Coordinates of C-alpha atoms in Angstrom, one line a residue:
Chain W
M223 CA -3.9 42.1 20.9
N224 CA -0.6 40.9 22.4
T225 CA 2.2 42.8 20.7
A226 CA 5.0 40.8 22.3
Y227 CA 4.8 38.4 19.4
N228 CA 5.0 39.0 15.7
F229 CA 1.7 39.2 13.9
A230 CA 0.2 35.7 14.0
F231 CA 2.7 34.3 16.5
F232 CA 5.3 33.1 13.9
D233 CA 8.1 35.1 12.4
E234 CA 7.6 36.0 8.7
G235 CA 10.2 33.4 7.5
S236 CA 8.3 30.5 9.2
K237 CA 5.0 31.7 7.7
R238 CA 6.5 31.9 4.3
E239 CA 8.0 28.4 4.5
I240 CA 4.6 27.0 5.5
R241 CA 2.8 28.9 2.7
R242 CA 5.4 27.6 0.2
A243 CA 4.6 24.1 1.2
T244 CA 0.9 24.9 1.0
L245 CA 1.3 26.2 -2.6
K246 CA 3.0 23.0 -3.6
A247 CA 0.3 21.0 -1.9
I248 CA -2.4 22.9 -3.9
A249 CA -0.5 22.4 -7.1
I250 CA -0.4 18.6 -6.6
P251 CA -3.9 17.7 -5.2
G252 CA -3.7 15.0 -2.5
Y253 CA 0.1 14.8 -2.4
Q254 CA 1.6 15.0 1.1
V255 CA 4.2 17.8 1.1
P256 CA 6.7 17.7 4.0
F257 CA 7.2 20.9 5.9
A258 CA 9.2 22.0 8.9
S259 CA 6.5 21.8 11.6
R260 CA 7.2 24.5 14.2
E261 CA 7.2 24.3 17.9
M262 CA 3.9 25.6 19.2
P263 CA 2.5 26.6 22.6
I264 CA 0.2 23.5 22.4
G265 CA 1.3 19.9 22.2
R266 CA 1.9 18.2 18.8
G267 CA -1.1 16.1 17.9
W268 CA -3.5 18.7 19.4
G269 CA -4.2 20.5 16.2
T270 CA -0.8 22.1 15.5
G271 CA -0.9 21.2 11.8
G272 CA -4.1 23.0 11.3
L273 CA -3.0 25.9 13.6
Q274 CA 0.2 26.4 11.7
L275 CA -1.7 26.6 8.4
T276 CA -4.2 29.1 9.9
L277 CA -1.4 31.3 11.3
S278 CA 0.5 31.3 8.1
L279 CA -2.5 32.3 6.0
I280 CA -4.4 34.7 8.3
G281 CA -4.5 38.4 7.4
K282 CA -5.9 41.4 9.2
N283 CA -9.2 41.3 7.4
D284 CA -9.9 37.6 7.9
V285 CA -12.8 36.3 10.0
L286 CA -11.9 33.1 11.9
K287 CA -14.1 30.2 12.9
V288 CA -12.7 27.2 14.8
I289 CA -14.7 24.0 15.4
D290 CA -13.9 20.8 17.3
Q291 CA -16.0 17.8 16.3
G292 CA -18.8 20.2 15.2
S293 CA -18.7 22.3 18.3
D294 CA -17.5 26.0 18.4
E295 CA -17.3 26.0 22.2
S296 CA -15.2 23.0 23.2
V297 CA -12.0 23.7 25.1
N298 CA -9.7 22.9 22.1
A299 CA -11.6 25.2 19.7
V300 CA -11.8 28.0 22.3
N301 CA -8.1 27.9 23.1
I302 CA -7.1 27.9 19.5
K303 CA -9.4 30.9 18.8
K304 CA -7.9 32.7 21.8
L305 CA -4.4 32.2 20.7
V306 CA -5.0 33.4 17.1
S307 CA -7.1 36.4 18.1
D308 CA -4.6 37.3 20.8
T309 CA -1.7 37.4 18.4
T310 CA -3.5 38.9 15.4
G311 CA -6.5 40.8 16.6
V312 CA -8.8 39.3 13.9
A313 CA -12.5 38.8 14.6
T314 CA -13.9 35.4 15.3
T315 CA -17.3 34.1 14.5
D316 CA -19.5 31.0 15.0
H317 CA -21.4 31.6 11.8
T318 CA -20.0 29.4 9.0
A319 CA -21.2 31.8 6.3
E320 CA -19.4 34.8 7.8
A321 CA -16.0 33.1 8.2
S322 CA -13.2 33.4 5.7
L323 CA -11.0 30.9 7.4
I324 CA -12.5 27.8 9.1
Q325 CA -10.2 25.6 11.1
S326 CA -11.8 22.3 11.9
R327 CA -11.2 19.1 13.8
H328 CA -12.9 16.2 12.2
R329 CA -16.0 17.8 10.7
I330 CA -16.9 19.8 7.5
P331 CA -19.7 22.3 8.5
E332 CA -23.2 21.6 7.4
V333 CA -23.6 25.1 5.7
P334 CA -22.1 24.6 2.2
L335 CA -18.8 26.4 1.8
K336 CA -18.3 29.2 -0.7
K337 CA -15.5 29.9 -3.0
D338 CA -14.0 32.7 -0.9
Q339 CA -13.6 30.5 2.1
I340 CA -10.7 28.2 3.1
L341 CA -11.3 25.1 5.2
I342 CA -8.4 23.9 7.3
L343 CA -8.6 20.4 8.6
Q344 CA -6.4 19.0 11.5
V345 CA -4.9 15.7 10.6
P346 CA -3.5 13.1 13.1
L347 CA -2.3 10.5 10.5
P348 CA -1.9 11.8 7.0
E349 CA -0.7 8.5 5.5
P350 CA -3.6 6.4 4.2
L351 CA -1.3 3.4 3.7
R352 CA 0.4 3.4 7.1
Y353 CA -1.3 0.4 8.6
Y354 CA -0.6 -1.6 5.4
E355 CA 3.0 -0.5 5.1
P356 CA 4.9 0.9 8.2
S357 CA 7.8 2.3 6.3
E358 CA 7.6 5.9 5.1
N359 CA 10.2 5.1 2.5
E360 CA 8.0 2.4 1.0
T361 CA 4.8 4.3 1.1
K362 CA 6.4 7.1 -0.8
K363 CA 7.3 4.6 -3.5
L364 CA 3.8 3.3 -3.5
H365 CA 2.3 6.8 -3.9
G366 CA 4.9 7.5 -6.7
E367 CA 3.9 4.4 -8.6
K368 CA 0.2 4.9 -7.9
E369 CA 0.1 1.4 -6.3
Y370 CA -2.9 1.5 -4.0
S371 CA -3.9 -2.1 -3.7
G372 CA -3.0 -1.7 0.0
A373 CA -5.8 0.9 0.5
W374 CA -8.4 -1.4 -1.1
L375 CA -7.0 -4.4 0.8
M376 CA -7.7 -2.7 4.1
L377 CA -11.3 -2.2 3.1
F378 CA -11.5 -5.8 1.8
E379 CA -10.3 -7.0 5.2
Q380 CA -13.1 -5.1 6.9
I381 CA -15.6 -6.6 4.7
M382 CA -14.2 -10.1 5.4
K383 CA -14.3 -9.5 9.1
Y384 CA -17.4 -7.5 9.6
G385 CA -19.5 -7.9 6.4
S386 CA -19.2 -4.2 5.4
M387 CA -16.7 -1.4 5.2
T388 CA -16.4 -0.2 8.8
T389 CA -14.3 3.0 8.5
G390 CA -16.2 5.2 11.0
A391 CA -14.1 8.1 10.0
D392 CA -11.1 8.8 7.8
H393 CA -12.4 6.7 4.9
P394 CA -9.7 7.0 2.2
V395 CA -10.4 9.0 -1.0
M396 CA -8.9 9.2 -4.4
V397 CA -8.1 12.8 -5.3
H398 CA -8.1 13.9 -9.0
D399 CA -7.7 10.3 -10.1
R400 CA -4.1 10.3 -8.8
Y401 CA -3.4 10.3 -5.1
V402 CA -5.1 8.3 -2.4
M403 CA -5.5 10.6 0.5
A404 CA -6.6 10.4 4.2
P405 CA -9.4 13.0 4.5
S406 CA -8.6 13.4 8.2
P407 CA -11.0 11.7 10.6
I408 CA -14.1 13.3 9.2
P409 CA -17.2 11.0 9.3
R410 CA -18.0 9.2 6.0
F411 CA -21.0 11.6 5.9
D412 CA -18.6 14.5 5.1
N413 CA -16.6 12.7 2.4
P414 CA -18.9 13.7 -0.5
K415 CA -18.6 17.4 0.6
M416 CA -15.0 17.3 -0.5
N417 CA -15.9 16.4 -4.1
E418 CA -16.0 19.5 -6.4
S419 CA -15.9 21.7 -3.3
E420 CA -16.2 25.4 -4.0
A421 CA -13.9 26.2 -1.1
L422 CA -10.2 25.4 -0.9
I423 CA -9.5 22.6 1.6
L424 CA -6.1 22.4 3.3
L425 CA -5.0 19.6 5.6
G426 CA -2.2 19.9 8.1
A427 CA -0.5 17.3 10.2
G428 CA 1.8 19.0 12.8
R429 CA 3.2 15.9 14.4
E430 CA 3.8 14.1 11.1
K431 CA 5.0 17.3 9.4
K432 CA 2.9 17.1 6.3
V433 CA 0.6 19.5 4.5
Y434 CA -1.8 18.5 1.7
A435 CA -4.7 20.0 -0.1
V436 CA -7.9 19.6 -2.2
P437 CA -8.1 22.6 -4.5
P438 CA -11.5 24.0 -5.4
Y439 CA -13.5 22.0 -8.0
T440 CA -11.4 18.8 -7.6
K441 CA -12.7 15.3 -8.1
V442 CA -12.7 13.4 -4.8
V443 CA -14.0 9.9 -4.8
S444 CA -14.3 7.6 -1.8
L445 CA -12.7 4.2 -2.3
D446 CA -15.1 1.3 -2.6
F447 CA -15.8 -2.0 -4.5
E448 CA -18.2 -2.8 -7.3
D449 CA -20.4 -4.9 -5.1
Y450 CA -19.8 -2.9 -1.9
P451 CA -20.4 0.7 -2.9
F452 CA -19.4 3.5 -0.5
E453 CA -22.2 4.6 1.8
P454 CA -22.2 7.6 4.1
E455 CA -23.8 7.2 7.5
S456 CA -27.6 7.3 7.2
F457 CA -29.9 9.2 9.5
E458 CA -33.1 8.2 7.8
D459 CA -36.3 8.8 9.8
K460 CA -34.2 10.7 12.4
H461 CA -34.2 14.4 13.1
C462 CA -32.5 16.8 15.6
R463 CA -34.6 17.1 18.8
L464 CA -33.7 20.7 19.1
C465 CA -34.1 22.3 15.6
G466 CA -35.8 19.4 13.8
S467 CA -33.3 19.3 11.0
T468 CA -33.0 16.2 8.8
G469 CA -30.3 15.2 6.4
V470 CA -27.5 16.5 8.7
F471 CA -24.9 14.6 10.7
L472 CA -26.6 13.7 14.1
D473 CA -25.1 12.7 17.4
E474 CA -26.8 9.8 19.2
L475 CA -27.3 10.6 22.8
V476 CA -28.8 8.4 25.6
D477 CA -30.6 9.9 28.6
E478 CA -29.4 7.5 31.3
A479 CA -32.2 8.3 33.6
T480 CA -35.0 7.4 31.2
D481 CA -32.9 5.2 28.8
E482 CA -34.3 7.2 26.0
T483 CA -32.2 7.6 22.8
F484 CA -32.4 10.9 21.0
Y485 CA -30.5 12.7 18.2
Q486 CA -29.1 16.1 18.0
C487 CA -27.2 18.2 15.4
N488 CA -23.4 17.6 15.6
D489 CA -22.8 21.0 14.1
T490 CA -23.8 23.3 17.0
S491 CA -23.7 26.6 15.1
Y492 CA -25.9 25.2 12.4
C493 CA -28.3 24.0 15.0
I494 CA -28.5 27.4 16.6
E495 CA -28.9 29.2 13.3
T496 CA -31.7 26.9 12.3
L497 CA -33.4 27.6 15.7
N498 CA -33.1 31.3 15.3
E499 CA -34.5 31.2 11.8
V500 CA -37.5 29.1 12.8
E501 CA -38.6 30.8 15.9
P502 CA -39.6 34.3 14.7
F503 CA -42.2 32.7 12.5
G504 CA -43.7 31.0 15.5
V505 CA -43.5 27.5 14.1
K506 CA -42.2 25.9 17.2
Chain L
M371 CA 6.5 -27.6 -33.4
A372 CA 7.8 -24.1 -34.0
E373 CA 5.1 -22.7 -31.7
F374 CA 6.1 -25.1 -28.9
E375 CA 9.6 -23.8 -28.9
V376 CA 8.9 -20.2 -28.0
P377 CA 10.3 -19.7 -24.5
V378 CA 8.0 -18.3 -21.8
L379 CA 10.9 -16.6 -20.2
S380 CA 14.3 -15.9 -21.7
I381 CA 17.2 -14.5 -19.7
K382 CA 20.3 -13.2 -21.5
N383 CA 23.6 -12.4 -19.9
L384 CA 22.3 -11.4 -16.6
N385 CA 24.9 -9.9 -14.3
K386 CA 24.4 -8.7 -10.7
Q387 CA 27.2 -7.3 -8.6
F388 CA 27.2 -5.8 -5.1
G389 CA 29.8 -3.1 -5.1
K390 CA 31.3 -0.8 -7.7
G391 CA 34.2 -3.0 -8.9
C392 CA 37.7 -1.8 -9.4
P393 CA 40.5 -2.1 -12.0
Y394 CA 41.9 -5.1 -10.0
C395 CA 38.8 -7.2 -10.4
Q396 CA 38.3 -6.4 -14.1
D397 CA 40.5 -9.5 -14.6
E398 CA 38.3 -12.3 -13.3
E399 CA 41.3 -14.5 -12.5
S400 CA 42.1 -12.2 -9.6
L401 CA 38.8 -12.9 -7.8
V402 CA 38.7 -15.0 -4.7
K403 CA 35.7 -17.2 -5.7
N404 CA 33.3 -14.4 -6.7
Y405 CA 34.7 -11.8 -4.3
C406 CA 37.2 -9.1 -5.0
P407 CA 39.7 -8.8 -2.1
V408 CA 40.7 -5.2 -3.1
C409 CA 37.4 -3.4 -3.4
G410 CA 35.1 -5.9 -1.7
T411 CA 32.7 -6.3 -4.6
V412 CA 30.7 -9.5 -4.8
Y413 CA 29.8 -10.8 -8.2
A414 CA 26.6 -12.6 -7.3
C415 CA 25.5 -13.5 -10.8
R416 CA 27.8 -13.7 -13.7
D417 CA 26.7 -13.9 -17.3
V418 CA 23.6 -16.1 -16.6
S419 CA 21.5 -17.0 -19.6
F420 CA 18.7 -19.5 -19.9
D421 CA 15.3 -20.1 -21.4
V422 CA 12.1 -21.6 -19.8
F423 CA 9.6 -23.2 -22.1
P424 CA 5.9 -23.6 -21.7
G425 CA 4.9 -26.1 -19.1
E426 CA 8.5 -26.8 -18.1
V427 CA 10.0 -27.0 -14.7
L428 CA 13.5 -25.6 -14.6
G429 CA 15.5 -26.4 -11.5
I430 CA 18.4 -24.4 -10.3
V431 CA 20.8 -26.0 -7.8
G432 CA 24.0 -24.8 -6.2
E433 CA 25.6 -24.3 -2.8
S434 CA 24.6 -21.4 -0.6
G435 CA 26.1 -18.2 -1.8
S436 CA 26.2 -19.4 -5.4
G437 CA 23.7 -16.7 -6.5
K438 CA 20.5 -18.7 -6.9
S439 CA 18.4 -16.6 -4.7
T440 CA 19.9 -13.3 -6.0
L441 CA 19.0 -14.5 -9.5
M442 CA 15.4 -15.2 -8.4
Q443 CA 15.2 -11.7 -6.7
C444 CA 16.4 -10.1 -9.9
L445 CA 13.7 -12.0 -11.9
Y446 CA 11.0 -10.8 -9.6
F447 CA 12.5 -7.2 -9.5
D448 CA 13.2 -7.4 -5.8
Q449 CA 16.8 -6.5 -6.8
E450 CA 17.9 -4.3 -9.7
V451 CA 20.2 -6.1 -12.1
T452 CA 23.6 -4.7 -13.0
N453 CA 23.0 -5.5 -16.6
G454 CA 21.3 -8.2 -18.7
E455 CA 18.1 -8.8 -20.5
A456 CA 14.9 -10.7 -19.7
Y457 CA 12.0 -11.3 -22.1
L458 CA 8.5 -12.7 -21.2
A459 CA 6.4 -14.2 -24.0
D460 CA 3.3 -12.8 -22.4
Y461 CA 4.6 -9.2 -22.2
H462 CA 4.7 -7.3 -25.5
N463 CA 5.3 -10.6 -27.3
G464 CA 8.6 -11.0 -25.6
E465 CA 10.0 -8.0 -27.4
K466 CA 10.7 -5.7 -24.4
N467 CA 13.6 -6.1 -22.0
L468 CA 11.9 -6.3 -18.6
F469 CA 14.9 -4.9 -16.8
Q470 CA 14.6 -1.7 -18.7
E471 CA 10.9 -1.1 -18.0
S472 CA 9.8 1.5 -15.4
S473 CA 9.2 0.3 -11.9
Q474 CA 5.5 0.9 -12.5
Q475 CA 5.6 -1.6 -15.4
Q476 CA 7.7 -4.0 -13.4
R477 CA 5.0 -3.9 -10.7
Y478 CA 2.4 -4.7 -13.4
I479 CA 4.4 -7.7 -14.6
R480 CA 4.8 -9.0 -11.0
N481 CA 1.1 -8.6 -10.4
N482 CA -0.2 -10.0 -13.6
I483 CA 2.3 -12.4 -15.3
M484 CA 4.4 -13.8 -12.4
G485 CA 3.9 -15.4 -9.1
K486 CA 6.6 -16.0 -6.5
V487 CA 6.9 -18.1 -3.4
Y488 CA 9.6 -17.1 -1.0
Q489 CA 11.6 -19.3 1.2
N490 CA 10.6 -17.1 4.1
P491 CA 6.8 -16.6 4.2
L492 CA 7.4 -13.3 6.0
L493 CA 8.6 -11.9 2.7
G494 CA 5.6 -13.1 0.6
L495 CA 2.7 -12.6 3.0
K496 CA 1.3 -9.9 5.2
M497 CA 1.2 -11.8 8.4
N498 CA -1.5 -9.6 10.1
F499 CA -3.9 -9.7 7.2
S500 CA -6.3 -12.6 6.7
S501 CA -5.2 -15.4 4.4
I502 CA -8.0 -14.6 1.9
G503 CA -6.9 -11.0 2.2
N504 CA -3.4 -11.9 1.2
I505 CA -4.8 -13.6 -1.9
A506 CA -7.0 -10.6 -2.6
E507 CA -4.0 -8.3 -2.4
K508 CA -2.6 -9.8 -5.6
L509 CA -6.1 -9.8 -7.2
I510 CA -6.7 -6.1 -6.3
A511 CA -3.2 -5.2 -7.6
A512 CA -4.2 -6.7 -10.9
G513 CA -7.2 -4.4 -11.1
N514 CA -9.9 -6.5 -9.5
Q515 CA -12.8 -4.5 -7.9
H516 CA -15.4 -7.1 -7.0
V517 CA -15.4 -8.5 -3.5
G518 CA -17.6 -11.5 -4.2
M519 CA -15.5 -12.6 -7.1
M520 CA -12.3 -12.3 -5.1
E521 CA -13.7 -14.1 -2.2
N522 CA -14.8 -17.0 -4.4
R523 CA -11.4 -17.2 -6.2
G524 CA -9.6 -17.0 -2.8
T525 CA -11.7 -19.8 -1.3
E526 CA -11.3 -21.9 -4.4
L527 CA -7.5 -21.5 -4.2
L528 CA -7.3 -22.2 -0.5
N529 CA -9.3 -25.3 -1.1
K530 CA -6.8 -26.4 -3.7
V531 CA -3.9 -26.0 -1.3
N532 CA -5.8 -27.8 1.5
I533 CA -6.4 -24.9 3.9
P534 CA -9.7 -25.6 5.7
V535 CA -12.4 -23.2 4.5
H536 CA -13.2 -22.1 8.1
R537 CA -9.7 -20.8 8.6
R538 CA -9.6 -18.7 5.4
K539 CA -10.2 -15.5 7.4
E540 CA -7.5 -16.2 9.9
A541 CA -4.1 -14.4 9.6
P542 CA -1.2 -16.5 8.4
K543 CA 0.8 -15.7 11.6
N544 CA -1.5 -18.2 13.3
F545 CA -0.5 -20.9 10.8
S546 CA 2.2 -23.5 10.8
G547 CA 5.2 -23.1 8.5
G548 CA 3.7 -25.6 6.0
M549 CA 0.4 -23.9 5.9
Q550 CA 2.0 -20.5 5.5
Q551 CA 3.9 -21.9 2.5
R552 CA 0.6 -23.2 1.0
V553 CA -1.1 -19.8 1.5
Q554 CA 1.9 -18.3 -0.4
I555 CA 1.4 -20.8 -3.2
A556 CA -2.3 -20.0 -3.4
K557 CA -1.4 -16.3 -3.5
A558 CA 1.1 -16.8 -6.2
L559 CA -1.4 -18.7 -8.4
S560 CA -4.3 -16.3 -7.9
N561 CA -3.9 -14.5 -11.2
R562 CA -3.2 -17.7 -13.2
P563 CA 0.3 -16.5 -14.0
P564 CA 2.1 -18.3 -16.9
L565 CA 5.3 -18.3 -14.8
L566 CA 5.9 -19.2 -11.2
L567 CA 9.1 -18.6 -9.3
L568 CA 9.8 -20.9 -6.3
D569 CA 12.7 -20.0 -4.0
E570 CA 13.6 -22.9 -1.7
V571 CA 9.9 -23.5 -0.9
T572 CA 10.4 -26.6 1.2
T573 CA 13.6 -25.7 3.0
G574 CA 12.9 -25.7 6.7
L575 CA 9.7 -27.8 6.5
D576 CA 9.6 -31.2 8.1
L577 CA 9.7 -34.2 5.7
S578 CA 6.0 -35.1 5.6
V579 CA 5.0 -31.5 5.0
Q580 CA 7.7 -31.1 2.4
A581 CA 6.3 -34.1 0.6
S582 CA 2.7 -32.7 0.6
V583 CA 3.9 -29.2 -0.5
L584 CA 5.9 -30.8 -3.4
D585 CA 2.9 -33.0 -4.3
L586 CA 0.8 -29.9 -4.4
I587 CA 3.2 -28.1 -6.7
K588 CA 3.5 -31.0 -9.0
S589 CA -0.2 -31.5 -9.3
L590 CA -0.9 -27.8 -9.8
Q591 CA 1.8 -27.6 -12.4
R592 CA 0.2 -30.5 -14.3
E593 CA -3.3 -29.2 -14.0
L594 CA -2.6 -25.6 -14.9
N595 CA 0.3 -26.2 -17.2
I596 CA 2.4 -23.4 -15.8
S597 CA 6.1 -23.0 -16.2
I598 CA 8.1 -23.0 -13.0
V599 CA 11.6 -21.8 -12.1
L600 CA 12.6 -23.8 -9.0
V601 CA 15.5 -23.0 -6.8
S602 CA 16.7 -25.5 -4.3
H603 CA 19.9 -26.9 -2.8
D604 CA 18.0 -30.1 -2.2
L605 CA 18.7 -32.6 -5.0
G606 CA 15.8 -34.7 -4.0
V607 CA 13.4 -31.8 -4.7
I608 CA 15.1 -31.2 -8.0
R609 CA 14.9 -34.9 -9.0
M610 CA 11.2 -35.0 -8.2
L611 CA 10.1 -31.8 -9.9
A612 CA 12.5 -30.5 -12.5
D613 CA 12.6 -31.4 -16.1
R614 CA 15.8 -29.6 -16.8
T615 CA 18.4 -28.3 -14.3
L616 CA 21.1 -25.6 -14.1
V617 CA 23.9 -26.0 -11.7
M618 CA 25.3 -22.7 -10.3
L619 CA 28.6 -22.1 -8.6
E620 CA 30.1 -18.7 -7.6
G621 CA 27.5 -16.8 -9.6
R622 CA 28.0 -18.8 -12.9
V623 CA 26.0 -21.5 -14.6
I624 CA 28.6 -24.3 -14.7
E625 CA 26.5 -27.1 -16.1
Q626 CA 23.0 -27.5 -17.5
G627 CA 20.9 -30.3 -19.0
L628 CA 18.1 -32.8 -18.4
T629 CA 17.8 -33.5 -14.7
D630 CA 18.4 -37.2 -15.1
Q631 CA 21.5 -36.5 -17.1
I632 CA 22.9 -34.1 -14.5
L633 CA 22.2 -36.5 -11.7
E634 CA 23.4 -39.7 -13.4
D635 CA 26.3 -38.4 -15.4
P636 CA 27.6 -35.1 -13.9
Q637 CA 30.4 -33.6 -15.9
H638 CA 31.7 -30.7 -13.9
R639 CA 33.8 -31.4 -10.8
Y640 CA 31.5 -29.5 -8.5
T641 CA 28.4 -31.2 -9.8
Q642 CA 30.1 -34.6 -9.3
Q643 CA 30.9 -33.7 -5.7
L644 CA 27.3 -32.4 -5.2
V645 CA 25.7 -35.6 -6.6
H646 CA 28.0 -37.8 -4.6
S647 CA 27.3 -36.1 -1.4
L648 CA 23.6 -37.0 -1.8
L649 CA 22.8 -39.3 1.0

């Protein structure tokens, strides 16, 4: 552990300021709380929002897991883990069930989260109405007056153009029947996991200087229309070629040599855990 | 007959000033036109009162700077009034002063009971969204949640304003000025509002397009029997559309009456000048 820095990199005052914003965010589900985003040793827009939340919350007994698009071992995830463990000395893990803090870029893990866990999502664009209304001043008013026709209008436009809602990720959700929220670019597949989640979900946008939250057991509904209901990505009839799992989020991969298309778990730690469970029984 | 005489919209003593005012301009005699030379306050609308009756087209004329557009912006809550009252027959039976309602309620009124067509289509339309999306925006804002229904209603309206069906998914930024204006009209009509506000809708359009837009407004007004408040500095437009006319000057209503009366027998000096300058 590097003792040149204060515990968890930040000074105590900074951590307290971020935690205060976080408390307000939890008190008003889905509302974007501004906070003084700190300078970080990584560039803004590379997960600094999530990282600041992690650093402000982490304690000596926490166990940290960091994932990047479902992978524990990508460069971004590894570097964030290194920074946190170097300045705090806390243990890191790949196993979702063992972690108390999970920082994630654009996925919610396949293993259901428990009530003593906190999920921290990195957010590039926290404002769900930004494309509809460029002015922050105006979007604040729209949120204040619960005027969300713009959010539905963007979905309507997609239906007009492409015949269906085409949000690949970041499909807007209504939180606690009050605020429309950008769930960060998680696939539609993960949206339903936010609804009545046992774990606390925090979302941090470092570049845009906003923190927001979905407290445990909060109603989260994906926006849709009466005749165009919300549908998560479907992987019917498909399974992971490594562990054989079905009903999980799969990556589509193409073997360029043989032109063969195959599917594989996006959540790598889930895939390995499933493989380790299966093999001792000699099924494979 | 009594029922017929209930106004759709009733405005009482509307005032709008830009600036705080000062002791010097309390005395209206000291104003230069409607401007206070001491504190710089502009009195844009001064004590404006009028009623609009069902199915009536009320014209408002005046030179530029006379407060016509400010009045319209106040009516559509784009600007906050300094003081005054407004009552809509379709909102709480005309018993609530619209200007005192919360901004959320005002939004509801805009989305459900009124429609507005701006002089500049940039203000009334989202230029990057499709035309049908622009119409849907107002329908969604009024609580609509059914894509098929909104698409049908949008197509029907665009048909009515003569936008070819195959261009309904195109963005208004690709359209000519006249077409943009017609999309705005379609959008304003989407919720079948009892009251339509038109702010210099034909200014800046060429003559043939002007004529077709005016024709359209006239026929839609007859067909749907909506009330219209129409602002223009073009007396030709007023003559063609308005049943009754107000003349504004320096923020005040200086003369009002039947349009024919105003145009044939103007009483106020300014109105006389205005009518006589008609080519």
